């Protein structure tokens, strides 16, 4: 019934348990880390690289004997370096759960995002590329992961499957899979909407990719601008464009100038505006908040305590974000509007004082 519940079911599916550590990028929506906490595991924050997705080098540095999985997130429709991430994970013996909530339909080297790891999750929330209003999806090609995720997402799933089983072996198999779950089912109405909306996905992405190419050509000419690397230009969903300025002040100046010309854009980090995509503003994680009077899950920490958080951790991530300028892209942007945006970017870029 949501991308968050898909993450939780996916984590159960791949075998993450209480007390385990799960690597998550320091730049992702807070739900990625919250899903880890929801099952009593601990998120370990990993720096992002210039593509604003999880950095494989820092990821490997933060693997410990308690690490069970990594959740690479394809942020803002842009593929992360998923081939390197999977290679490290396989070599180090940890599972991979891809978070594709913001990149439905994205590709890496011609292969669909969400199909590289042990499992992948998608969101159908109303801000996503494809929406049913709300909803989530878990995909995997491993039967055990599918069964565990399905049982957890519906507390009666194993009972229904047992009742429908024909052979004694199948009945016994479902009985052995009977464990407590939640009620994360998507409603039939949301499912019907999602099936229809999904038919539009490739057409939407064709348009956003076309728009991004035009805006990219304009933005890369802005004096001092450095385009954020995209790990696969053809597979990128094209729903956002990011470039860097030399420092936070210059990023703010250029963003303000573009907005003054009517261009939708903004900077990506402020200590004063609580963007929950940035770890700095994950209050209940930074401060180890709990809804339980016994402090769960933090009271599960082994001695000595092995998880610590601070708003100063992951400084490379903050340096990238505070220098970044982002432009959102939607398929509703007309050619006439894009022409006007390009003219505005060229006008701002022509001011060498910025």
Short mmCIF file of C-alpha atoms in Angstrom, two decimals:
data_model
loop_
_atom_site.label_atom_id
_atom_site.label_comp_id
_atom_site.label_asym_id
_atom_site.label_seq_id
_atom_site.Cartn_x
_atom_site.Cartn_y
_atom_site.Cartn_z
CA UNK A 1 0.00 0.00 0.00
CA UNK A 2 3.05 2.33 -0.15
CA UNK A 3 6.67 2.45 -1.19
CA UNK A 4 7.64 2.39 2.48
CA UNK A 5 5.73 -0.83 3.15
CA UNK A 6 7.28 -2.28 0.00
CA UNK A 7 10.71 -1.50 1.47
CA UNK A 8 9.76 -3.13 4.77
CA UNK A 9 8.39 -6.25 3.07
CA UNK A 10 11.43 -6.34 0.80
CA UNK A 11 13.79 -6.20 3.78
CA UNK A 12 11.95 -9.09 5.42
CA UNK A 13 12.10 -10.91 2.09
CA UNK A 14 15.88 -10.69 1.84
CA UNK A 15 16.30 -11.81 5.45
CA UNK A 16 17.13 -8.63 7.36
CA UNK A 17 16.42 -9.03 11.06
CA UNK A 18 16.49 -7.11 14.32
CA UNK A 19 19.94 -5.84 15.21
CA UNK A 20 21.29 -6.06 11.65
CA UNK A 21 22.91 -3.11 9.93
CA UNK A 22 21.68 -1.90 6.53
CA UNK A 23 23.62 0.58 4.42
CA UNK A 24 21.55 3.50 3.07
CA UNK A 25 22.64 6.67 1.24
CA UNK A 26 22.76 9.92 3.18
CA UNK A 27 20.65 11.51 0.44
CA UNK A 28 17.34 9.72 -0.02
CA UNK A 29 13.84 10.20 1.30
CA UNK A 30 13.71 9.41 5.02
CA UNK A 31 11.41 6.43 4.30
CA UNK A 32 14.42 4.41 3.12
CA UNK A 33 16.03 4.61 6.53
CA UNK A 34 12.71 4.48 8.39
CA UNK A 35 11.86 1.12 6.81
CA UNK A 36 15.09 -0.29 8.25
CA UNK A 37 14.18 0.96 11.72
CA UNK A 38 10.64 -0.39 11.38
CA UNK A 39 11.93 -3.97 11.51
CA UNK A 40 14.39 -3.29 14.31
CA UNK A 41 17.52 -3.01 12.15
CA UNK A 42 19.86 -0.03 12.04
CA UNK A 43 20.52 2.26 9.05
CA UNK A 44 24.20 3.02 8.45
CA UNK A 45 24.59 6.20 6.44
CA UNK A 46 26.81 6.18 3.36
CA UNK A 47 28.14 9.18 1.44
CA UNK A 48 26.81 9.91 -2.03
CA UNK A 49 29.01 10.67 -5.02
CA UNK A 50 28.64 13.46 -7.58
CA UNK A 51 25.67 11.66 -9.18
CA UNK A 52 23.91 12.12 -5.80
CA UNK A 53 23.52 8.37 -5.38
CA UNK A 54 25.30 6.01 -3.01
CA UNK A 55 29.09 6.02 -3.32
CA UNK A 56 30.40 2.46 -3.88
CA UNK A 57 33.77 3.26 -2.29
CA UNK A 58 32.27 4.61 0.94
CA UNK A 59 29.73 1.78 0.92
CA UNK A 60 32.48 -0.82 1.01
CA UNK A 61 34.30 1.07 3.76
CA UNK A 62 31.19 0.92 5.96
CA UNK A 63 30.47 -2.80 5.65
CA UNK A 64 30.94 -4.49 9.04
CA UNK A 65 30.38 -7.98 10.38
CA UNK A 66 26.88 -6.79 11.30
CA UNK A 67 25.96 -5.56 7.79
CA UNK A 68 23.19 -7.62 6.23
CA UNK A 69 22.14 -5.54 3.22
CA UNK A 70 22.50 -2.35 1.22
CA UNK A 71 19.70 -0.22 -0.23
CA UNK A 72 21.01 1.67 -3.28
CA UNK A 73 18.57 4.42 -4.26
CA UNK A 74 18.23 5.65 -7.84
CA UNK A 75 17.61 9.26 -6.82
CA UNK A 76 15.71 11.79 -8.91
CA UNK A 77 15.35 9.28 -11.74
CA UNK A 78 19.10 8.86 -12.18
CA UNK A 79 20.70 5.38 -12.06
CA UNK A 80 23.36 4.82 -9.44
CA UNK A 81 26.49 2.79 -10.14
CA UNK A 82 24.50 -0.35 -9.58
CA UNK A 83 26.94 -2.71 -11.28
CA UNK A 84 29.73 -1.76 -8.87
CA UNK A 85 27.38 -1.86 -5.89
CA UNK A 86 26.16 -5.36 -6.72
CA UNK A 87 29.71 -6.58 -7.32
CA UNK A 88 30.83 -5.33 -3.90
CA UNK A 89 27.75 -6.77 -2.22
CA UNK A 90 28.22 -10.21 -3.79
CA UNK A 91 31.91 -10.23 -2.89
CA UNK A 92 31.21 -9.19 0.71
CA UNK A 93 28.20 -11.45 1.17
CA UNK A 94 25.43 -8.91 1.70
CA UNK A 95 22.02 -8.58 0.03
CA UNK A 96 20.92 -5.79 -2.31
CA UNK A 97 17.46 -4.21 -2.17
CA UNK A 98 17.13 -1.56 -4.90
CA UNK A 99 14.98 1.46 -4.08
CA UNK A 100 13.52 2.51 -7.45
CA UNK A 101 10.77 4.69 -5.97
CA UNK A 102 11.94 7.72 -7.97
CA UNK A 103 13.16 5.94 -11.11
CA UNK A 104 10.36 3.73 -12.40
CA UNK A 105 11.31 2.87 -15.99
CA UNK A 106 14.97 3.81 -15.64
CA UNK A 107 17.73 1.67 -17.13
CA UNK A 108 21.39 0.97 -16.56
CA UNK A 109 23.30 -0.33 -19.58
CA UNK A 110 20.00 -1.39 -21.13
CA UNK A 111 18.75 -3.34 -18.12
CA UNK A 112 15.79 -2.23 -16.00
CA UNK A 113 16.51 -0.65 -12.64
CA UNK A 114 15.22 -2.86 -9.85
CA UNK A 115 16.39 -6.07 -11.54
CA UNK A 116 20.08 -5.94 -10.55
CA UNK A 117 19.78 -6.73 -6.85
CA UNK A 118 18.09 -9.52 -4.92
CA UNK A 119 14.89 -7.49 -4.98
CA UNK A 120 13.64 -4.08 -6.03
CA UNK A 121 10.89 -1.79 -4.77
CA UNK A 122 8.78 0.89 -6.48
CA UNK A 123 6.43 3.57 -5.22
CA UNK A 124 3.11 4.66 -6.73
CA UNK A 125 2.73 7.69 -4.46
CA UNK A 126 1.39 10.81 -6.17
CA UNK A 127 4.75 12.56 -6.65
CA UNK A 128 6.26 9.62 -8.54
CA UNK A 129 6.68 9.03 -12.28
CA UNK A 130 3.70 6.66 -12.27
CA UNK A 131 1.06 7.08 -9.61
CA UNK A 132 -2.03 5.32 -8.35
CA UNK A 133 -2.42 7.97 -5.66
CA UNK A 134 -0.60 5.62 -3.31
CA UNK A 135 0.90 2.15 -3.45
CA UNK A 136 4.09 0.11 -3.66
CA UNK A 137 5.56 -2.85 -5.53
CA UNK A 138 8.20 -5.46 -4.66
CA UNK A 139 9.88 -7.43 -7.44
CA UNK A 140 12.33 -10.34 -7.24
CA UNK A 141 13.27 -13.43 -9.24
CA UNK A 142 13.95 -15.48 -6.11
CA UNK A 143 11.07 -17.60 -4.87
CA UNK A 144 12.08 -17.51 -1.21
CA UNK A 145 12.30 -13.72 -1.17
CA UNK A 146 8.93 -13.43 -2.90
CA UNK A 147 7.24 -15.78 -0.44
CA UNK A 148 8.70 -14.10 2.65
CA UNK A 149 7.79 -10.61 1.38
CA UNK A 150 4.28 -11.74 0.44
CA UNK A 151 3.67 -13.38 3.82
CA UNK A 152 4.87 -10.29 5.66
CA UNK A 153 2.78 -7.88 3.57
CA UNK A 154 -0.43 -9.78 4.45
CA UNK A 155 -0.77 -11.50 7.81
CA UNK A 156 -3.17 -14.07 6.33
CA UNK A 157 -1.29 -14.71 3.07
CA UNK A 158 0.25 -18.04 4.14
CA UNK A 159 -3.14 -19.28 5.37
CA UNK A 160 -4.83 -18.47 2.06
CA UNK A 161 -2.05 -20.15 0.09
CA UNK A 162 -2.16 -23.20 2.36
CA UNK A 163 -5.92 -23.48 1.85
CA UNK A 164 -5.46 -23.35 -1.95
CA UNK A 165 -2.57 -25.82 -2.04
CA UNK A 166 -3.28 -29.25 -3.51
CA UNK A 167 -0.34 -31.46 -2.68
CA UNK A 168 0.72 -32.40 0.88
CA UNK A 169 4.17 -30.98 0.07
CA UNK A 170 2.74 -27.59 -0.89
CA UNK A 171 0.55 -27.49 2.21
CA UNK A 172 3.55 -28.30 4.41
CA UNK A 173 5.66 -25.65 2.65
CA UNK A 174 3.15 -22.89 3.34
CA UNK A 175 2.70 -24.03 6.94
CA UNK A 176 6.43 -23.68 7.44
CA UNK A 177 6.22 -20.11 6.12
CA UNK A 178 3.54 -19.06 8.56
CA UNK A 179 4.82 -16.09 10.58
CA UNK A 180 3.31 -12.85 11.79
CA UNK A 181 2.94 -10.17 9.15
CA UNK A 182 1.32 -6.81 8.62
CA UNK A 183 -1.54 -5.51 6.49
CA UNK A 184 0.28 -3.75 3.67
CA UNK A 185 -2.06 -4.86 0.90
CA UNK A 186 -2.79 -2.49 -1.96
CA UNK A 187 -6.51 -1.99 -2.52
CA UNK A 188 -8.07 -3.30 -5.73
CA UNK A 189 -9.01 0.26 -6.73
CA UNK A 190 -5.41 1.43 -6.44
CA UNK A 191 -4.26 -1.67 -8.31
CA UNK A 192 -6.66 -1.02 -11.18
CA UNK A 193 -5.49 2.60 -11.46
CA UNK A 194 -1.83 1.53 -11.34
CA UNK A 195 -2.24 -0.99 -14.17
CA UNK A 196 -3.70 1.69 -16.43
CA UNK A 197 -1.18 4.34 -15.43
CA UNK A 198 1.77 2.02 -16.06
CA UNK A 199 0.80 1.89 -19.74
CA UNK A 200 1.80 5.58 -20.00
CA UNK A 201 5.23 5.21 -18.40
CA UNK A 202 7.46 4.84 -21.45
CA UNK A 203 5.66 7.67 -23.25
CA UNK A 204 6.17 9.93 -20.22
CA UNK A 205 9.86 9.08 -19.98
CA UNK A 206 10.41 9.60 -23.69
CA UNK A 207 9.18 13.16 -23.24
CA UNK A 208 11.11 13.94 -20.04
CA UNK A 209 14.33 12.59 -21.55
CA UNK A 210 13.86 14.80 -24.61
CA UNK A 211 13.30 17.85 -22.41
CA UNK A 212 16.35 17.11 -20.26
CA UNK A 213 18.63 16.95 -23.31
CA UNK A 214 17.54 20.45 -24.32
CA UNK A 215 17.94 21.89 -20.83
CA UNK A 216 21.29 20.13 -20.35
CA UNK A 217 22.66 21.80 -23.51
CA UNK A 218 21.63 25.19 -22.15
CA UNK A 219 22.80 24.71 -18.56
CA UNK A 220 26.24 23.35 -19.40
CA UNK A 221 27.03 26.74 -20.96
CA UNK A 222 26.42 28.63 -17.70
CA UNK A 223 29.82 30.04 -16.61
CA UNK A 224 31.15 28.02 -13.67
CA UNK A 225 28.48 25.31 -13.93
CA UNK A 226 29.52 21.66 -13.68
CA UNK A 227 26.87 19.19 -14.79
CA UNK A 228 26.17 16.43 -12.29
CA UNK A 229 27.38 13.15 -13.81
CA UNK A 230 24.70 10.76 -14.96
CA UNK A 231 25.84 7.15 -14.83
CA UNK A 232 23.77 6.24 -17.90
CA UNK A 233 22.50 9.17 -20.00
CA UNK A 234 20.19 6.95 -22.05
CA UNK A 235 18.79 5.12 -19.02
CA UNK A 236 18.26 8.25 -16.94
CA UNK A 237 14.55 8.98 -16.49
CA UNK A 238 15.07 12.67 -17.22
CA UNK A 239 12.81 13.92 -14.41
CA UNK A 240 15.39 16.30 -12.95
CA UNK A 241 18.54 18.13 -13.96
CA UNK A 242 21.34 18.97 -11.53
CA UNK A 243 24.43 21.08 -11.94
CA UNK A 244 27.04 22.31 -9.46
CA UNK A 245 28.45 25.74 -8.83
CA UNK A 246 31.78 26.40 -7.12
CA UNK A 247 30.26 26.95 -3.68
CA UNK A 248 26.96 27.31 -1.83
CA UNK A 249 26.82 31.09 -2.27
CA UNK A 250 27.20 30.89 -6.04
CA UNK A 251 24.61 28.13 -6.21
CA UNK A 252 22.14 30.34 -4.36
CA UNK A 253 22.92 33.32 -6.60
CA UNK A 254 22.40 31.39 -9.84
CA UNK A 255 19.22 29.72 -8.55
CA UNK A 256 17.80 33.09 -7.49
CA UNK A 257 18.68 34.57 -10.89
CA UNK A 258 17.01 31.71 -12.74
CA UNK A 259 13.87 31.95 -10.61
CA UNK A 260 13.74 35.68 -11.28
CA UNK A 261 13.53 34.77 -14.97
CA UNK A 262 10.63 32.39 -14.27
CA UNK A 263 12.64 29.13 -14.26
CA UNK A 264 11.56 26.53 -11.71
CA UNK A 265 14.69 25.54 -9.81
CA UNK A 266 16.30 25.62 -6.38
CA UNK A 267 19.29 24.70 -4.28
CA UNK A 268 19.36 21.34 -2.53
CA UNK A 269 20.51 21.91 1.05
CA UNK A 270 19.71 24.41 3.76
CA UNK A 271 20.12 23.98 7.51
CA UNK A 272 16.95 26.03 7.92
CA UNK A 273 14.60 24.28 5.48
CA UNK A 274 13.94 20.70 6.65
CA UNK A 275 14.18 18.68 3.44
CA UNK A 276 13.64 15.09 4.62
CA UNK A 277 15.67 13.81 1.67
CA UNK A 278 18.81 15.02 3.44
CA UNK A 279 20.07 13.03 6.44
CA UNK A 280 20.76 16.28 8.33
CA UNK A 281 16.98 16.65 8.76
CA UNK A 282 16.18 13.03 9.72
CA UNK A 283 15.37 14.09 13.28
CA UNK A 284 14.09 10.81 14.68
CA UNK A 285 17.14 9.02 13.31
CA UNK A 286 19.75 11.61 14.27
CA UNK A 287 18.24 11.80 17.78
CA UNK A 288 17.36 8.07 18.02
CA UNK A 289 13.67 8.70 18.64
CA UNK A 290 11.35 5.82 19.49
CA UNK A 291 7.58 5.31 19.83
CA UNK A 292 8.22 2.60 22.46
CA UNK A 293 8.68 3.25 26.17
CA UNK A 294 11.62 0.82 26.22
CA UNK A 295 13.41 2.77 23.46
CA UNK A 296 13.18 0.04 20.81
CA UNK A 297 14.98 -0.52 18.49
CA UNK A 298 17.90 1.42 19.97
CA UNK A 299 17.83 -0.75 23.08
CA UNK A 300 18.82 -3.69 20.84
CA UNK A 301 22.25 -2.18 20.30
CA UNK A 302 25.07 -4.50 21.16
CA UNK A 303 27.77 -3.46 23.59
CA UNK A 304 29.68 -1.33 22.93
CA UNK A 305 27.13 0.81 21.06
CA UNK A 306 27.94 0.55 17.38
CA UNK A 307 25.60 3.06 15.77
CA UNK A 308 26.07 6.79 16.14
CA UNK A 309 24.65 9.68 14.17
CA UNK A 310 25.43 13.36 13.91
CA UNK A 311 24.46 16.16 11.60
CA UNK A 312 28.14 16.58 10.76
CA UNK A 313 28.57 13.06 9.44
CA UNK A 314 28.77 12.45 5.68
CA UNK A 315 30.37 15.84 4.94
CA UNK A 316 30.99 14.99 1.28
CA UNK A 317 27.24 14.56 0.78
CA UNK A 318 26.56 17.99 2.28
CA UNK A 319 29.25 19.61 0.12
CA UNK A 320 27.66 18.18 -3.01
CA UNK A 321 24.16 19.19 -1.99
CA UNK A 322 24.95 22.75 -0.95
CA UNK A 323 26.67 23.44 -4.30
CA UNK A 324 23.87 21.86 -6.34
CA UNK A 325 21.13 23.55 -8.33
CA UNK A 326 18.20 21.35 -9.38
CA UNK A 327 15.53 21.80 -12.03
CA UNK A 328 12.45 19.54 -11.91
CA UNK A 329 11.18 18.21 -15.25
CA UNK A 330 7.71 16.92 -16.09
CA UNK A 331 6.10 15.64 -19.26
CA UNK A 332 3.57 18.49 -19.04
CA UNK A 333 6.17 21.07 -20.07
CA UNK A 334 5.30 22.31 -23.55
CA UNK A 335 7.81 23.00 -26.31
CA UNK A 336 6.95 26.69 -26.08
CA UNK A 337 7.64 26.68 -22.37
CA UNK A 338 10.97 24.85 -22.84
CA UNK A 339 11.95 27.44 -25.48
CA UNK A 340 11.30 30.17 -22.90
CA UNK A 341 13.29 28.33 -20.23
CA UNK A 342 16.26 27.90 -22.56
CA UNK A 343 16.20 31.62 -23.38
CA UNK A 344 16.06 32.43 -19.65
CA UNK A 345 19.00 30.12 -18.90
CA UNK A 346 21.02 31.69 -21.71
CA UNK A 347 20.18 35.17 -20.42
CA UNK A 348 21.31 34.30 -16.89
CA UNK A 349 24.35 32.42 -18.16
CA UNK A 350 25.38 35.43 -20.18
CA UNK A 351 25.84 37.47 -17.00
CA UNK A 352 29.52 36.81 -16.28
CA UNK A 353 29.26 38.47 -12.87
CA UNK A 354 27.36 35.46 -11.46
#
